Coordinates of C-alpha atoms in Angstrom, one line a residue:
M25 CA 10.0 6.4 49.4
L26 CA 10.2 8.1 53.1
H27 CA 13.0 9.7 54.7
I28 CA 12.6 10.9 58.2
C29 CA 15.1 13.6 59.3
T30 CA 16.0 14.3 63.2
P31 CA 18.4 16.9 64.1
A32 CA 21.5 15.9 66.0
V33 CA 23.9 18.2 67.7
D34 CA 26.1 19.3 64.5
H35 CA 23.9 17.4 61.9
L36 CA 20.8 16.1 60.2
A37 CA 20.4 12.2 60.8
C38 CA 18.2 11.0 58.1
T39 CA 16.8 7.5 58.0
P40 CA 14.1 5.4 55.5
F41 CA 10.7 4.9 57.3
N42 CA 10.6 1.5 58.8
E43 CA 7.1 0.4 59.4
K44 CA 8.4 -1.9 62.1
A45 CA 10.3 0.7 63.9
A46 CA 9.5 0.9 67.5
I47 CA 6.7 3.6 69.0
G48 CA 8.3 6.9 69.4
A49 CA 11.5 6.0 67.1
Y50 CA 10.7 9.3 65.3
D51 CA 9.8 11.4 67.9
G52 CA 11.5 15.1 67.4
A53 CA 11.7 14.6 63.5
V54 CA 11.9 17.7 61.9
W55 CA 11.7 16.7 58.2
Y56 CA 9.5 14.1 56.5
D57 CA 10.6 13.6 52.9
L58 CA 8.2 11.8 51.0
F59 CA 9.5 11.0 47.4
D60 CA 6.9 9.0 45.3
P61 CA 5.2 7.6 48.3
T62 CA 3.3 4.4 48.6
P63 CA -0.2 4.5 50.4
A64 CA 1.5 3.1 53.7
E65 CA 4.0 6.0 54.0
I66 CA 1.1 8.6 53.1
I67 CA -1.1 7.0 56.1
F68 CA 1.8 6.9 58.3
V69 CA 2.5 10.7 57.8
E70 CA -1.0 11.9 57.8
S71 CA -1.8 10.0 61.3
S72 CA 1.4 10.8 63.0
L73 CA 1.2 14.6 62.1
D74 CA -2.7 14.8 62.1
L75 CA -3.3 16.5 58.6
K76 CA -4.2 15.7 55.3
L77 CA -1.4 15.5 52.2
P78 CA -2.6 16.8 48.7
T79 CA -2.9 14.5 45.9
R80 CA -0.5 14.3 42.9
E81 CA -3.8 16.0 40.9
E82 CA -4.0 18.8 43.6
M83 CA -0.3 19.4 43.2
Q84 CA -0.6 20.1 39.5
D85 CA -3.4 22.6 39.8
I86 CA -2.1 25.4 37.9
E87 CA -4.3 27.8 39.7
P88 CA -2.1 30.2 42.0
S89 CA -4.9 30.3 44.7
A90 CA -4.5 26.8 45.0
R91 CA -0.8 26.5 45.1
L92 CA -0.1 28.6 48.5
Y93 CA -2.5 28.5 51.4
N94 CA -3.0 27.8 54.9
E95 CA -5.1 24.9 56.3
A96 CA -5.4 23.4 59.8
G97 CA -2.6 25.6 61.0
A98 CA -0.1 24.6 58.4
E99 CA 1.6 26.3 55.5
V100 CA 0.9 24.4 52.2
M101 CA 3.3 25.7 49.5
T102 CA 3.6 24.2 45.9
M103 CA 6.2 25.4 43.6
T104 CA 7.6 24.3 40.2
A105 CA 10.9 22.6 40.4
M106 CA 13.1 21.5 37.6
A107 CA 14.3 17.5 37.2
G108 CA 16.4 16.1 34.7
M109 CA 19.0 18.6 34.4
A110 CA 21.9 16.5 34.4
E111 CA 20.4 14.3 32.0
G112 CA 20.1 17.2 29.6
N113 CA 16.2 16.6 29.6
P114 CA 14.9 19.0 31.9
V115 CA 11.1 18.5 33.0
K116 CA 9.1 20.5 35.3
T117 CA 7.8 18.9 38.4
P118 CA 5.4 20.2 41.3
L119 CA 7.0 20.1 44.5
T120 CA 5.2 20.7 47.9
F121 CA 6.4 21.9 51.1
I122 CA 4.0 21.6 54.2
L123 CA 5.1 23.6 57.1
R124 CA 3.3 23.1 60.5
G125 CA 4.7 24.2 63.5
N126 CA 8.7 23.1 63.5
V127 CA 7.8 19.9 61.3
L128 CA 8.3 20.4 57.6
I129 CA 7.0 17.8 55.0
T130 CA 8.1 17.8 51.6
L131 CA 5.8 15.9 48.9
R132 CA 7.2 15.1 45.3
H133 CA 7.1 12.5 42.6
A134 CA 10.4 13.3 40.9
D135 CA 13.9 13.6 42.3
P136 CA 15.3 16.9 41.6
K137 CA 19.3 16.7 42.6
P138 CA 19.3 19.8 45.3
F139 CA 17.5 17.0 47.4
E140 CA 20.1 14.7 47.4
T141 CA 22.7 17.3 47.9
F142 CA 21.2 19.0 50.5
R143 CA 20.6 15.5 52.5
Q144 CA 24.2 14.5 52.1
R145 CA 25.5 18.1 53.0
A146 CA 23.2 18.4 56.1
G147 CA 24.2 14.8 57.1
K148 CA 27.5 15.7 57.5
P149 CA 29.1 15.9 61.1
N150 CA 30.3 19.1 62.3
G151 CA 27.9 21.1 60.0
E152 CA 25.0 23.3 60.2
T153 CA 22.3 22.5 62.8
Y154 CA 18.8 22.3 61.5
A155 CA 16.8 22.3 64.7
T156 CA 13.4 23.1 62.9
G157 CA 11.4 22.3 59.8
E158 CA 11.8 26.0 58.8
A159 CA 15.7 25.9 58.9
V160 CA 15.3 22.6 56.7
M161 CA 13.0 24.5 54.3
A162 CA 15.1 27.2 54.1
G163 CA 18.1 25.1 52.9
L164 CA 16.3 23.2 50.8
V165 CA 15.0 26.6 49.0
E166 CA 19.0 27.7 48.9
A167 CA 20.2 24.3 47.3
L168 CA 17.0 24.6 44.6
I169 CA 18.2 28.2 44.0
D170 CA 21.8 27.0 43.7
R171 CA 21.0 24.5 41.1
L172 CA 19.2 26.8 39.0
A173 CA 22.2 29.3 39.2
Q174 CA 24.3 26.4 38.0
A175 CA 22.0 25.7 35.0
L176 CA 21.6 29.7 34.1
E177 CA 25.5 29.8 34.2
L178 CA 25.6 26.6 32.1
S179 CA 23.1 28.0 29.7
G180 CA 24.9 31.1 29.3
D181 CA 27.8 29.4 28.5
D182 CA 25.8 27.5 25.9
I183 CA 24.6 30.7 24.4
D184 CA 27.7 32.2 24.0
S185 CA 28.8 29.0 22.1
I186 CA 26.1 29.5 19.8
S187 CA 26.5 33.3 19.8
T188 CA 30.0 32.0 18.1
G189 CA 28.5 29.7 15.7
V190 CA 26.3 32.0 14.6
F191 CA 28.3 35.4 13.9
R192 CA 31.6 33.7 13.4
S193 CA 31.3 30.8 10.9
G194 CA 34.0 30.5 8.5
P195 CA 33.5 30.4 4.6
G196 CA 31.8 27.2 3.2
K197 CA 29.5 26.2 0.9
A198 CA 26.2 27.5 1.0
D199 CA 24.0 24.7 1.5
R200 CA 26.5 23.3 4.4
K201 CA 26.3 26.6 6.0
T202 CA 22.4 26.4 5.7
Q203 CA 22.4 23.1 7.3
D204 CA 24.9 24.3 10.2
L205 CA 22.4 27.5 11.0
Q206 CA 19.4 25.0 10.8
G207 CA 21.2 23.0 13.3
L208 CA 22.0 26.1 15.5
I209 CA 18.0 26.8 15.4
E210 CA 17.3 23.5 17.0
K211 CA 19.9 24.3 19.9
I212 CA 18.6 27.8 20.2
G213 CA 15.0 26.1 20.8
Q214 CA 16.2 23.8 23.1
K215 CA 17.8 26.5 25.4
G216 CA 15.0 28.7 25.1
D217 CA 12.8 26.0 26.3
A218 CA 15.3 25.5 29.3
L219 CA 15.2 29.1 29.9
T220 CA 11.5 29.3 30.3
L221 CA 11.4 26.5 32.7
L222 CA 14.3 27.8 34.7
R223 CA 12.6 31.3 34.9
E224 CA 9.0 29.4 35.8
S225 CA 10.8 27.6 38.7
L226 CA 12.7 30.9 40.0
V227 CA 9.2 32.8 40.0
S228 CA 7.6 29.9 41.9
I229 CA 10.3 29.9 44.5
Q230 CA 9.9 34.0 44.7
R231 CA 6.3 33.7 45.4
M232 CA 6.5 30.8 47.6
V233 CA 9.2 32.6 49.9
A234 CA 7.4 35.8 49.7
F235 CA 4.3 33.9 50.9
H236 CA 6.1 32.1 53.6
Q237 CA 7.5 35.6 54.9
T238 CA 3.7 37.0 55.5
R239 CA 2.7 34.1 57.6
E240 CA 1.9 34.3 61.2
T241 CA 1.6 31.2 62.8
P242 CA 0.6 31.3 66.6
G243 CA 3.2 30.3 69.0
V244 CA 5.6 29.9 66.3
R245 CA 8.1 32.8 65.6
A246 CA 11.2 32.4 63.2
S247 CA 14.5 33.4 64.6
K248 CA 16.2 36.5 63.3
E249 CA 18.6 34.4 61.2
I250 CA 15.9 32.4 59.4
R251 CA 14.0 35.7 58.6
A252 CA 17.4 37.2 57.2
A253 CA 18.0 33.9 55.3
F254 CA 14.6 33.9 53.4
K255 CA 15.0 37.6 52.6
S256 CA 18.5 36.4 51.3
L257 CA 16.7 33.9 49.2
Q258 CA 14.0 36.1 48.0
R259 CA 16.7 38.4 46.6
D260 CA 18.7 35.8 45.1
A261 CA 15.8 34.6 43.1
A262 CA 14.9 38.1 42.0
A263 CA 18.3 38.4 40.8
L264 CA 18.7 35.0 39.2
I265 CA 15.1 36.0 37.3
S266 CA 16.5 39.0 35.9
H267 CA 19.5 37.2 34.6
A268 CA 17.2 34.5 33.4
E269 CA 15.4 37.4 31.2
F270 CA 18.6 38.7 29.8
L271 CA 19.4 35.4 28.5
S272 CA 16.0 34.9 27.1
A273 CA 16.2 38.1 25.2
K274 CA 19.8 37.1 23.9
I275 CA 18.2 33.8 22.8
T276 CA 15.2 35.9 20.8
F277 CA 18.3 37.8 19.1
L278 CA 20.1 35.0 18.4
L279 CA 17.1 33.2 16.7
D280 CA 16.2 36.4 14.6
A281 CA 20.1 36.6 13.4
T282 CA 20.1 33.0 12.5
L283 CA 16.9 33.3 10.6
G284 CA 18.3 36.5 9.1
L285 CA 21.4 34.6 8.1
I286 CA 19.9 31.9 6.7
N287 CA 17.5 34.3 4.4
L288 CA 20.8 36.0 3.2
E289 CA 22.2 32.5 2.1
Q290 CA 19.2 31.6 0.1
N291 CA 19.1 35.4 -1.5
K292 CA 22.8 34.7 -2.5
I293 CA 21.6 31.5 -4.4
I294 CA 18.6 33.2 -5.8
K295 CA 20.7 36.2 -6.9
I296 CA 23.1 33.9 -8.8
F297 CA 20.1 32.3 -10.7
S298 CA 18.9 35.7 -11.3
V299 CA 22.0 37.1 -12.9
V300 CA 22.5 33.8 -14.7
A301 CA 18.9 34.0 -16.3
V302 CA 19.9 37.9 -17.0
I303 CA 23.4 37.1 -18.7
F304 CA 21.7 34.3 -21.0
L305 CA 18.8 36.4 -21.9
P306 CA 20.4 38.6 -24.5
P307 CA 22.1 35.4 -26.3
T308 CA 18.6 34.1 -26.5
L309 CA 17.1 36.9 -27.9
V310 CA 20.0 37.0 -30.8
A311 CA 19.5 33.1 -31.2
S312 CA 15.5 33.7 -31.6
A313 CA 15.8 36.3 -33.8
Y314 CA 17.9 34.2 -36.3
G315 CA 15.7 31.2 -36.0
M316 CA 13.0 33.0 -37.3
N317 CA 11.6 31.5 -40.7
F318 CA 11.4 34.7 -42.8
D319 CA 12.2 34.5 -46.4
V320 CA 13.9 37.5 -46.8
M321 CA 16.8 37.4 -44.1
P322 CA 20.2 38.7 -46.0
E323 CA 22.4 37.4 -43.0
L324 CA 21.4 33.6 -44.0
H325 CA 23.2 33.9 -47.0
W326 CA 26.1 36.0 -45.7
T327 CA 29.5 33.9 -45.6
F328 CA 30.4 35.5 -42.2
G329 CA 26.6 35.3 -40.8
Y330 CA 27.1 32.2 -38.5
P331 CA 30.5 33.6 -36.8
F332 CA 28.6 37.1 -36.5
A333 CA 25.8 35.5 -34.7
I334 CA 28.1 33.8 -32.5
G335 CA 30.1 36.5 -31.7
L336 CA 27.0 39.0 -31.3
M337 CA 25.6 36.2 -28.9
A338 CA 28.9 35.9 -26.8
L339 CA 29.3 39.7 -26.7
S340 CA 25.7 40.2 -25.4
A341 CA 26.4 37.6 -22.7
V342 CA 29.8 39.0 -21.3
L343 CA 28.7 42.8 -21.5
P344 CA 25.9 42.1 -18.6
Y345 CA 28.5 39.9 -16.8
L346 CA 31.1 42.9 -17.0
L347 CA 28.3 45.3 -16.0
F348 CA 27.3 43.1 -12.8
K349 CA 30.9 42.5 -12.0
R350 CA 31.4 46.6 -12.0
N351 CA 28.6 47.4 -9.9
G352 CA 29.5 44.4 -7.2
W353 CA 26.6 42.4 -7.9
L354 CA 28.8 39.4 -8.0

């Protein structure tokens, strides 16, 4: 799908691409938004702007040197974006910005929500004016950062909830508490993965903005407002990266604490079995002594021999129990 956006007086007018449109219908366009484009749409953009769009395989290239470069007077910048956050299944996807003169081309094969949010906001009358592709890029990056900031805030709330479940769990059966803690480990793992994706996306935005700020395109000079906007976006990305690192450290702490609590619960069970074994060891020793088949055992012919043996076994079981209770081992 291809949307072509042209600046109006007080908003950005975006329309779907129409192959039957009249010649010159898209003159003055500042933004070509390609989402999972068809071959015909790719050919139209390449022929209209006289440039070569990167393929999907090239967009997924993980080499840093292949993600940010200048080619034929155009800046080609590929970042890692996040999609599927609203559905609770975040995935990373490559997103390419191509800035040539006053025209911006975005190429993507997923649909991050910030794109639709920005298009709706920019298309409202009496809004901001986006006269150049660079201004559109600044608005898109701002929308992406806002979305990531919102995701970090929600992740922080979820982590606080997990922390409450870890450290403020009420009394309950050991097996049930262990199951609850195991469920918390799964949640911690999911949040850890999401934070890793968030931080990766923020770092790629920071690198892309830094690369763009160092460009020197002949004949094109960014306005003071645009330069200030990109500096502000770079500071916002850096602040969010620090926040993501803090949340990642908290996730690591919660994971260690949860594993420690599971070990404590399991140690309690093992301790109970150990205590029971020690309590019944002396009675077993007494019973074994009187179960030996020697000919000379006076207690076997004693009238009170059986009550004496039972009492001795009971006493040998009660004394260790009282000792453990007194020392706080039970």
